[in-house]
Amino acid sequence: MKTSRRNFIKTTGILGLSAPLMGANMSLLEKSKKVVTATHWGTSLVTIRNGVITDSKPLDVDAQPSIMEKALKSRTYNQTRVEYPYIREGFLKNRHKSDTTKRGKERFVRVSWEEANQIVYEELLRVQKDYGKDSIYAGSYGWFGVGKLNNPQTLLKRMLNTCGVNFVDSKGTYSTGAVNVIAPYVIGTNHHHRHTSLDLVAKHTDNIILIGNDMVNTNAIDWNAPAHKAYLKYEKIKEASKKRKMNIISIDPQITDTSKYFNAQNIQIIPNTDVALFIGIANYLYKNNLHDKTFLKRYTVGFDQFSEYIVGKKDNIDKTPKWASKITGIKEDEIINLAKTMVNGRTMLMIGWALQRGDHGEQTHWIVYTLAAMLGQLGKDGGGFGSSYQYSNNGATLYNSPGVPGITAGKAKSLGTGSYNTSFSTKAIPVAKVSDMLLNPGKKIEFNGEEVEFADIKLVYWAGGNPMHHQQDRNKMVKAWQKPEVIINQDPYWTASSRMADIILPATTEIERDDIVAIGSKSGAGIVAIKKGIEPIEESKSDYDIFRDICKKFGREKEFTEGRDQLGWVKHFYESSIRQAKARNIKLPSFEEFWEKGYVEFKEKTSQADTFNYMEDFIEDPLENPLGTPSGRIEIFSRKIASYKYDDCLGHPAWYEPAEYLGNSTKDYPYHLVSPHPKFRLHSQLNNTILRNVYEIKGREPIYIHPKDAKKKGIKDGDIVLVSSKRGKILAGAIITKDIREKTVLVFEGAWYDPKYIEGLGTICVHGDVNVLTLDKGTSRLAQGNIAHTTLVTFEKYTGKIPPVTVFSKPEII
């Protein structure tokens, strides 16, 4: 019997060795080498022997290496790699007339790159010509392999613009859909603004209030390559809390890693009720004359409208701590004590993004900004608020460093054929409305003071990201995904998004291509080379090369590349950094020196590196240093928002009952589900690696259940659990723990979707994709963000035959 290449690799352990090398004399094989690379979870020095990765370790620049770095080899040599271009069998036969309900069910046919590129070219032209400028959706979104060149979503738009192909885009993010919109109205800037230094927090703060913020967990990742410098500051805060009286309080339905790290006091609130809690605190401060009236008068507008609301002048509901207690499940005395604690010391409110991913998510950050203003500590050392301490190591030391530019989307150009309109589409959608758009072409929705009309999309091109992970209500999305005539997916892996596409183009991972990226989005700790260490797996290509080849079909290759290959672009970006550095009297090594070493680390701190105090200049002189709001001040009441006349988002922060929460639960769905960021992966990235062995239960995503709830259901640790909502069902593995609140269950987001038909249950995800269960509804007419954390479920022990998980093997291929 002939030994297959894959079996040879398994039996010999020589993963990824190319066929020509396997037959070569071992003495001729290349010697061991080490190359530098980077990912969203760290920087690595990779050992490569005979063209194969054998080991990796973090670079010294990494202050707190993540366990995720250990998955680099497993991620590269993986059963789920898309090794060649493929086309769904029915689509290859019938193109746009194929049966789209077969997506995710039909076999795939391996084709050559030439054939795949030709079909992509023909379909882009056909759809644009037949349906016009609003027919192609390229709002491709999601986390992808790190790098300033191989940014697939920017490159996708660059390719389409260069080739004169119009497209519908998206706005906002799943991560920050609501806070992205509300923050500029209230504080005049994006929530990503630089935060008060964590050194000042360690020295001066008396009360750290963590509000849905698990920063010890979530700061393991970064949009660029993380330096993990914030972890050095966490140590300082931890030591400071031991030496002096510092209250660290975590308000969260779960006891988080951050809470455990700081040995925090835990207030396990009913999910989605934080706004009611802070309104009750605001009511107490106001009625007891504990709010800072001078601060409010000088630095804010609209407090009178808000104060009338919290005492019930508008609706006859006095929103006291007692009122808040009934909603939040927190005792009235505990709420009052929390209010007293905040006002009787220097307080820093650290709110996470999780809260604004709930129904009416705009209100969570708005009320925290308002409460901080009532306390009057903004601009004082260690006081105020931070919207993003849990991301990109915000608050860590900022180094004196230049930026690293990246590839741009370019400008739209006409093909000059006159066969179709080359004007821009004006139908960009809030990113989480993709299912609604596909299902309801022509429908109009309100969004941020404007009206958005859904386009009639005939072709979807997705590059990087995994929409079959991050979109809510998976079953609704599967139906929506059957609407377009063509779906193209470009990715290194056979994710559900690849399996449900018509054309699949195999992309490389970082170690298979050249690139460059900054170290530390918020710290600017250095610049790192992403060096090609191994040849691309089989016929996979870098995103840059994939799009370059498509442009070649259009006769626009030179316009796309601007005469540069990948390394040429990397050098171009680095030399731009050199020019920036020179203007700031920073000396950088030459490109050749940088590329040889693999990274440059910055030691010199910027001025105020560890003493920066957010809003200090504004507080010192609000006329000379106004905020970016219409009034130049903090807008507790926004006339602009009020002018929209939305009944689900008034002109001031307010409590709205969520669509689903424990306050309106039913006997059929009596438990609230939360789905925070996982510890051992980046959303769905790395779910296909060896790290699964660390956390999965019998090959399933875990569900965390309180002991009392588990006992009622007869569930023990390790049992397989059927979890159901109004929208779908999943299987998960039980972990029984007091770390989660009673009547609340937790399933981390990011498990790969693996649908199976089960007699009596219908199609369920047997692996544990939590977004099968979640609700697809906008936060409000203002932001239209997703509300993944607003979900009621029920669960029971699964007693049927446990189906196998097959999503981590390849689909059926011809």
mmCIF file of C-alpha atoms in Angstrom, residues 131-298:
data_model
loop_
_atom_site.group_PDB
_atom_site.id
_atom_site.type_symbol
_atom_site.label_atom_id
_atom_site.label_comp_id
_atom_site.label_asym_id
_atom_site.label_seq_id
_atom_site.Cartn_x
_atom_site.Cartn_y
_atom_site.Cartn_z
ATOM 1 C CA TYR A 131 -26.363 44.530 -10.230
ATOM 2 C CA GLY A 132 -24.410 47.773 -9.830
ATOM 3 C CA LYS A 133 -22.338 49.438 -7.139
ATOM 4 C CA ASP A 134 -24.327 48.220 -4.113
ATOM 5 C CA SER A 135 -24.130 44.500 -4.862
ATOM 6 C CA ILE A 136 -20.760 43.438 -3.373
ATOM 7 C CA TYR A 137 -20.159 43.336 0.367
ATOM 8 C CA ALA A 138 -16.524 43.797 1.379
ATOM 9 C CA GLY A 139 -17.127 44.873 4.946
ATOM 10 C CA SER A 140 -14.780 42.053 5.874
ATOM 11 C CA TYR A 141 -14.092 42.260 9.593
ATOM 12 C CA GLY A 142 -12.315 40.434 12.362
ATOM 13 C CA TRP A 143 -8.935 39.682 13.861
ATOM 14 C CA PHE A 144 -6.388 38.362 11.385
ATOM 15 C CA GLY A 145 -2.703 37.509 11.350
ATOM 16 C CA VAL A 146 -0.716 40.464 12.670
ATOM 17 C CA GLY A 147 1.265 42.656 10.250
ATOM 18 C CA LYS A 148 1.243 46.082 8.627
ATOM 19 C CA LEU A 149 1.316 44.681 5.091
ATOM 20 C CA ASN A 150 -0.726 41.492 5.265
ATOM 21 C CA ASN A 151 -3.852 43.129 6.615
ATOM 22 C CA PRO A 152 -6.388 41.149 4.563
ATOM 23 C CA GLN A 153 -9.309 43.494 5.071
ATOM 24 C CA THR A 154 -7.377 46.574 3.985
ATOM 25 C CA LEU A 155 -5.825 44.645 1.106
ATOM 26 C CA LEU A 156 -9.283 43.476 0.002
ATOM 27 C CA LYS A 157 -10.481 47.057 -0.261
ATOM 28 C CA ARG A 158 -7.218 48.049 -1.935
ATOM 29 C CA MET A 159 -7.713 45.349 -4.555
ATOM 30 C CA LEU A 160 -11.320 46.346 -5.243
ATOM 31 C CA ASN A 161 -10.503 50.059 -5.353
ATOM 32 C CA THR A 162 -7.541 49.471 -7.629
ATOM 33 C CA CYS A 163 -9.612 47.331 -9.987
ATOM 34 C CA GLY A 164 -12.582 49.704 -10.118
ATOM 35 C CA VAL A 165 -14.947 47.336 -8.328
ATOM 36 C CA ASN A 166 -17.390 49.110 -6.014
ATOM 37 C CA PHE A 167 -18.441 47.626 -2.696
ATOM 38 C CA VAL A 168 -20.572 48.082 0.395
ATOM 39 C CA ASP A 169 -18.499 48.538 3.557
ATOM 40 C CA SER A 170 -19.159 48.272 7.295
ATOM 41 C CA LYS A 171 -18.856 50.679 10.220
ATOM 42 C CA GLY A 172 -17.733 50.092 13.788
ATOM 43 C CA THR A 173 -16.686 46.873 15.499
ATOM 44 C CA TYR A 174 -18.231 43.951 17.335
ATOM 45 C CA SER A 175 -15.913 44.678 20.258
ATOM 46 C CA THR A 176 -16.971 48.282 20.770
ATOM 47 C CA GLY A 177 -20.137 48.848 18.765
ATOM 48 C CA ALA A 178 -21.886 50.974 21.412
ATOM 49 C CA VAL A 179 -18.997 52.762 23.148
ATOM 50 C CA ASN A 180 -17.538 53.691 19.748
ATOM 51 C CA VAL A 181 -20.626 55.803 19.154
ATOM 52 C CA ILE A 182 -21.467 57.152 22.613
ATOM 53 C CA ALA A 183 -17.995 58.238 23.802
ATOM 54 C CA PRO A 184 -17.512 61.093 21.277
ATOM 55 C CA TYR A 185 -20.900 62.549 22.241
ATOM 56 C CA VAL A 186 -20.124 62.544 25.967
ATOM 57 C CA ILE A 187 -16.341 62.980 26.349
ATOM 58 C CA GLY A 188 -15.478 64.198 22.874
ATOM 59 C CA THR A 189 -13.016 61.471 21.966
ATOM 60 C CA ASN A 190 -12.757 57.817 21.139
ATOM 61 C CA HIS A 191 -12.747 55.409 24.077
ATOM 62 C CA HIS A 192 -9.243 54.312 22.989
ATOM 63 C CA HIS A 193 -7.776 57.571 24.295
ATOM 64 C CA ARG A 194 -4.661 57.416 26.444
ATOM 65 C CA HIS A 195 -5.589 56.560 30.009
ATOM 66 C CA THR A 196 -4.261 57.778 33.319
ATOM 67 C CA SER A 197 -0.963 56.051 34.061
ATOM 68 C CA LEU A 198 -1.233 52.885 36.107
ATOM 69 C CA ASP A 199 1.735 54.211 38.105
ATOM 70 C CA LEU A 200 -0.477 57.068 39.309
ATOM 71 C CA VAL A 201 -3.184 54.557 40.130
ATOM 72 C CA ALA A 202 -0.695 52.520 42.206
ATOM 73 C CA LYS A 203 0.497 55.646 44.055
ATOM 74 C CA HIS A 204 -2.693 57.597 44.611
ATOM 75 C CA THR A 205 -5.865 55.571 44.064
ATOM 76 C CA ASP A 206 -7.821 54.434 47.087
ATOM 77 C CA ASN A 207 -10.597 52.627 45.252
ATOM 78 C CA ILE A 208 -10.273 50.692 42.021
ATOM 79 C CA ILE A 209 -13.709 49.708 40.764
ATOM 80 C CA LEU A 210 -13.476 47.013 38.092
ATOM 81 C CA ILE A 211 -16.734 47.032 36.147
ATOM 82 C CA GLY A 212 -16.957 44.025 33.856
ATOM 83 C CA ASN A 213 -13.202 44.369 33.430
ATOM 84 C CA ASP A 214 -10.963 41.289 33.342
ATOM 85 C CA MET A 215 -7.804 43.120 32.242
ATOM 86 C CA VAL A 216 -5.344 40.508 33.503
ATOM 87 C CA ASN A 217 -6.931 38.126 31.008
ATOM 88 C CA THR A 218 -7.758 40.384 28.056
ATOM 89 C CA ASN A 219 -4.480 42.321 27.951
ATOM 90 C CA ALA A 220 -2.730 39.160 26.810
ATOM 91 C CA ILE A 221 -3.629 40.261 23.267
ATOM 92 C CA ASP A 222 -3.010 43.402 21.246
ATOM 93 C CA TRP A 223 -4.026 44.693 17.807
ATOM 94 C CA ASN A 224 -0.277 44.915 17.147
ATOM 95 C CA ALA A 225 2.246 42.631 18.855
ATOM 96 C CA PRO A 226 1.885 43.027 22.637
ATOM 97 C CA ALA A 227 4.756 43.972 24.935
ATOM 98 C CA HIS A 228 2.586 43.142 27.990
ATOM 99 C CA LYS A 229 4.019 46.133 29.867
ATOM 100 C CA ALA A 230 0.816 46.693 31.842
ATOM 101 C CA TYR A 231 1.529 43.521 33.830
ATOM 102 C CA LEU A 232 4.518 45.265 35.409
ATOM 103 C CA LYS A 233 2.107 47.941 36.626
ATOM 104 C CA TYR A 234 -0.347 45.374 37.939
ATOM 105 C CA GLU A 235 2.449 44.133 40.189
ATOM 106 C CA LYS A 236 2.883 47.681 41.517
ATOM 107 C CA ILE A 237 -0.830 48.002 42.202
ATOM 108 C CA LYS A 238 -0.865 44.627 43.916
ATOM 109 C CA GLU A 239 2.069 45.606 46.137
ATOM 110 C CA ALA A 240 0.514 48.990 46.874
ATOM 111 C CA SER A 241 -2.731 47.361 47.931
ATOM 112 C CA LYS A 242 -0.792 45.282 50.468
ATOM 113 C CA LYS A 243 1.078 48.251 51.920
ATOM 114 C CA ARG A 244 -1.820 50.660 52.328
ATOM 115 C CA LYS A 245 -5.578 50.627 52.428
ATOM 116 C CA MET A 246 -6.726 50.191 48.833
ATOM 117 C CA ASN A 247 -10.142 48.872 47.956
ATOM 118 C CA ILE A 248 -10.200 46.822 44.775
ATOM 119 C CA ILE A 249 -13.784 45.903 43.957
ATOM 120 C CA SER A 250 -14.929 43.809 41.015
ATOM 121 C CA ILE A 251 -18.524 44.226 39.847
ATOM 122 C CA ASP A 252 -19.155 41.226 37.639
ATOM 123 C CA PRO A 253 -21.373 38.111 37.511
ATOM 124 C CA GLN A 254 -18.201 36.014 37.541
ATOM 125 C CA ILE A 255 -15.143 36.030 39.781
ATOM 126 C CA THR A 256 -12.560 36.864 37.144
ATOM 127 C CA ASP A 257 -8.844 36.145 36.856
ATOM 128 C CA THR A 258 -8.266 39.834 37.556
ATOM 129 C CA SER A 259 -10.333 39.689 40.727
ATOM 130 C CA LYS A 260 -8.353 36.674 41.915
ATOM 131 C CA TYR A 261 -5.038 38.306 41.002
ATOM 132 C CA PHE A 262 -5.783 41.406 43.069
ATOM 133 C CA ASN A 263 -7.708 39.518 45.763
ATOM 134 C CA ALA A 264 -10.582 41.884 45.081
ATOM 135 C CA GLN A 265 -13.929 42.177 46.779
ATOM 136 C CA ASN A 266 -16.544 40.665 44.490
ATOM 137 C CA ILE A 267 -20.005 42.048 43.842
ATOM 138 C CA GLN A 268 -21.722 39.432 41.685
ATOM 139 C CA ILE A 269 -24.350 41.538 39.987
ATOM 140 C CA ILE A 270 -27.271 40.279 37.904
ATOM 141 C CA PRO A 271 -26.025 40.554 34.305
ATOM 142 C CA ASN A 272 -27.116 43.597 32.274
ATOM 143 C CA THR A 273 -28.137 45.642 35.334
ATOM 144 C CA ASP A 274 -24.999 47.735 35.954
ATOM 145 C CA VAL A 275 -26.721 50.886 34.692
ATOM 146 C CA ALA A 276 -29.392 50.533 37.371
ATOM 147 C CA LEU A 277 -26.671 50.085 40.008
ATOM 148 C CA PHE A 278 -24.876 53.276 39.052
ATOM 149 C CA ILE A 279 -28.088 55.246 38.732
ATOM 150 C CA GLY A 280 -28.951 54.139 42.274
ATOM 151 C CA ILE A 281 -25.499 55.312 43.451
ATOM 152 C CA ALA A 282 -25.959 58.612 41.612
ATOM 153 C CA ASN A 283 -29.336 59.042 43.310
ATOM 154 C CA TYR A 284 -27.759 58.472 46.737
ATOM 155 C CA LEU A 285 -24.897 60.904 46.105
ATOM 156 C CA TYR A 286 -27.291 63.560 44.824
ATOM 157 C CA LYS A 287 -29.842 63.284 47.629
ATOM 158 C CA ASN A 288 -27.151 63.273 50.304
ATOM 159 C CA ASN A 289 -25.315 66.226 48.810
ATOM 160 C CA LEU A 290 -22.212 64.128 48.209
ATOM 161 C CA HIS A 291 -21.764 65.041 44.555
ATOM 162 C CA ASP A 292 -19.217 67.661 43.505
ATOM 163 C CA LYS A 293 -21.447 70.569 42.456
ATOM 164 C CA THR A 294 -18.516 72.838 41.598
ATOM 165 C CA PHE A 295 -17.032 70.282 39.248
ATOM 166 C CA LEU A 296 -20.370 69.600 37.565
ATOM 167 C CA LYS A 297 -21.027 73.300 36.993
ATOM 168 C CA ARG A 298 -17.572 74.056 35.582
#
